[in-house]
Amino acid sequence: MTTPTTTRTPEESSGYRKLRLRVGGGLVFMAILHVLVPKQFIKIIPKRLGAPRFWNLAAGAAEGAAGALLLSNDPEKQKVGGAIATATFVAVYPANINMALQAGAPTNPAAIAAWLRLPMQFPMIASGIRLAKGDGR
């Protein structure tokens, strides 16, 4: 008689779990915003891409999928969610650059926020990479 074996995944560290839930929840929230207030996103999509409504919904779908996977209980799905999140953070960077250019010189609060958003994308990308690797388990 053999004993059934169970594979145990390593436990999440508290910091990793908080990061996963924060990024996953934030992405789901942003996906909802893409549907509820599309104008805010459509206006920053670079014109040369064309089809801004499509790109808005595609970004929202990617964010929603990544967020849902990150919020799942399956570590393998969480890694896929991290990979999708990373790709999404990189893919939307041109829209963030366009938003900063549209805002003009950083001389008012809205323009300053648009410009400050650009370097803040890099820690988000790093978080996505960490989640895709499963670092913290």
CSV table of C-alpha atoms in Angstrom, one decimal:
chain,number,residue,atom,x,y,z
A,1,MET,CA,0.0,0.0,0.0
A,2,THR,CA,1.4,3.4,-1.0
A,3,THR,CA,0.7,6.6,0.7
A,4,PRO,CA,-0.6,9.4,-1.6
A,5,THR,CA,1.9,12.2,-2.0
A,6,THR,CA,0.9,15.7,-1.9
A,7,THR,CA,2.9,18.5,-3.4
A,8,ARG,CA,3.0,21.5,-1.1
A,9,THR,CA,3.8,24.8,-2.5
A,10,PRO,CA,6.0,27.0,-0.3
A,11,GLU,CA,4.2,29.5,1.8
A,12,GLU,CA,4.0,33.1,0.7
A,13,SER,CA,5.9,35.6,2.7
A,14,SER,CA,3.7,38.3,4.1
A,15,GLY,CA,5.3,41.0,2.0
A,16,TYR,CA,4.9,39.0,-1.2
A,17,ARG,CA,1.3,38.3,-0.4
A,18,LYS,CA,0.6,42.0,0.2
A,19,LEU,CA,2.4,42.9,-3.1
A,20,ARG,CA,0.4,40.2,-5.0
A,21,LEU,CA,-2.9,41.4,-3.5
A,22,ARG,CA,-2.1,45.1,-4.0
A,23,VAL,CA,-1.1,44.7,-7.7
A,24,GLY,CA,-3.9,42.2,-8.4
A,25,GLY,CA,-6.5,44.4,-6.8
A,26,GLY,CA,-5.2,47.5,-8.5
A,27,LEU,CA,-5.2,45.9,-11.9
A,28,VAL,CA,-8.8,44.6,-11.5
A,29,PHE,CA,-9.8,48.2,-10.4
A,30,MET,CA,-8.1,49.7,-13.4
A,31,ALA,CA,-9.8,47.2,-15.7
A,32,ILE,CA,-13.2,48.3,-14.4
A,33,LEU,CA,-12.2,52.0,-14.9
A,34,HIS,CA,-11.4,51.2,-18.6
A,35,VAL,CA,-15.0,50.2,-19.1
A,36,LEU,CA,-16.7,52.8,-16.8
A,37,VAL,CA,-14.7,55.9,-17.8
A,38,PRO,CA,-13.1,55.0,-21.2
A,39,LYS,CA,-12.6,58.7,-22.2
A,40,GLN,CA,-9.8,59.1,-19.7
A,41,PHE,CA,-7.9,56.3,-21.3
A,42,ILE,CA,-8.8,56.8,-24.9
A,43,LYS,CA,-7.5,60.4,-24.9
A,44,ILE,CA,-4.0,59.2,-24.0
A,45,ILE,CA,-3.6,56.4,-26.5
A,46,PRO,CA,-1.1,57.5,-29.2
A,47,LYS,CA,-3.0,58.5,-32.4
A,48,ARG,CA,-0.6,56.6,-34.6
A,49,LEU,CA,-1.9,53.3,-33.1
A,50,GLY,CA,-5.4,54.0,-34.4
A,51,ALA,CA,-8.5,52.3,-33.0
A,52,PRO,CA,-8.3,53.9,-29.5
A,53,ARG,CA,-11.5,52.2,-28.3
A,54,PHE,CA,-10.0,48.8,-29.2
A,55,TRP,CA,-6.7,49.6,-27.4
A,56,ASN,CA,-8.6,50.8,-24.3
A,57,LEU,CA,-10.6,47.6,-24.1
A,58,ALA,CA,-7.5,45.5,-24.9
A,59,ALA,CA,-5.6,47.2,-22.0
A,60,GLY,CA,-8.5,46.8,-19.7
A,61,ALA,CA,-8.9,43.1,-20.6
A,62,ALA,CA,-5.2,42.5,-20.0
A,63,GLU,CA,-5.3,44.3,-16.7
A,64,GLY,CA,-8.4,42.4,-15.6
A,65,ALA,CA,-6.9,39.0,-16.6
A,66,ALA,CA,-3.6,39.7,-14.9
A,67,GLY,CA,-5.4,41.0,-11.8
A,68,ALA,CA,-7.7,38.0,-11.6
A,69,LEU,CA,-4.9,35.6,-12.0
A,70,LEU,CA,-2.8,37.3,-9.3
A,71,LEU,CA,-5.7,37.1,-6.9
A,72,SER,CA,-6.2,33.4,-7.5
A,73,ASN,CA,-5.1,30.8,-5.0
A,74,ASP,CA,-3.0,28.9,-7.6
A,75,PRO,CA,0.7,29.8,-7.5
A,76,GLU,CA,1.1,28.9,-11.2
A,77,LYS,CA,-1.8,31.1,-12.2
A,78,GLN,CA,-0.3,33.8,-10.1
A,79,LYS,CA,2.9,33.6,-12.0
A,80,VAL,CA,1.0,33.9,-15.3
A,81,GLY,CA,-0.8,36.9,-13.9
A,82,GLY,CA,2.6,38.4,-13.0
A,83,ALA,CA,3.8,37.9,-16.5
A,84,ILE,CA,0.7,39.4,-18.0
A,85,ALA,CA,1.0,42.3,-15.6
A,86,THR,CA,4.6,42.9,-16.6
A,87,ALA,CA,3.7,42.9,-20.3
A,88,THR,CA,0.8,45.2,-19.7
A,89,PHE,CA,2.9,47.7,-17.7
A,90,VAL,CA,5.4,47.8,-20.5
A,91,ALA,CA,2.8,48.0,-23.2
A,92,VAL,CA,0.9,51.0,-21.7
A,93,TYR,CA,4.1,53.0,-21.2
A,94,PRO,CA,3.7,54.7,-24.6
A,95,ALA,CA,0.3,56.0,-23.5
A,96,ASN,CA,1.8,57.3,-20.3
A,97,ILE,CA,4.5,59.1,-22.3
A,98,ASN,CA,1.8,60.5,-24.5
A,99,MET,CA,-0.1,61.7,-21.5
A,100,ALA,CA,2.9,63.5,-20.2
A,101,LEU,CA,3.5,65.1,-23.6
A,102,GLN,CA,-0.1,66.2,-23.8
A,103,ALA,CA,0.1,67.7,-20.3
A,104,GLY,CA,3.0,69.9,-21.4
A,105,ALA,CA,5.7,71.4,-19.2
A,106,PRO,CA,5.4,70.3,-15.6
A,107,THR,CA,4.3,73.6,-14.3
A,108,ASN,CA,0.9,72.7,-12.8
A,109,PRO,CA,-0.2,69.8,-10.6
A,110,ALA,CA,-1.8,67.7,-13.4
A,111,ALA,CA,1.3,68.0,-15.6
A,112,ILE,CA,3.6,67.3,-12.7
A,113,ALA,CA,1.6,64.2,-11.9
A,114,ALA,CA,1.8,63.1,-15.6
A,115,TRP,CA,5.6,63.4,-15.7
A,116,LEU,CA,6.1,61.8,-12.3
A,117,ARG,CA,4.1,58.8,-13.4
A,118,LEU,CA,6.8,57.9,-16.0
A,119,PRO,CA,9.5,56.8,-13.6
A,120,MET,CA,6.9,55.2,-11.3
A,121,GLN,CA,6.2,52.7,-14.0
A,122,PHE,CA,9.6,51.1,-13.4
A,123,PRO,CA,8.9,49.8,-9.9
A,124,MET,CA,5.5,48.5,-11.2
A,125,ILE,CA,7.4,46.6,-13.9
A,126,ALA,CA,9.8,45.3,-11.3
A,127,SER,CA,6.9,44.1,-9.2
A,128,GLY,CA,5.3,42.4,-12.1
A,129,ILE,CA,8.6,40.6,-12.8
A,130,ARG,CA,8.9,39.5,-9.2
A,131,LEU,CA,5.3,38.2,-9.2
A,132,ALA,CA,6.0,36.4,-12.5
A,133,LYS,CA,9.0,34.6,-11.0
A,134,GLY,CA,7.1,33.8,-7.8
A,135,ASP,CA,9.8,35.4,-5.7
A,136,GLY,CA,8.6,35.4,-2.1
A,137,ARG,CA,7.4,31.8,-1.9
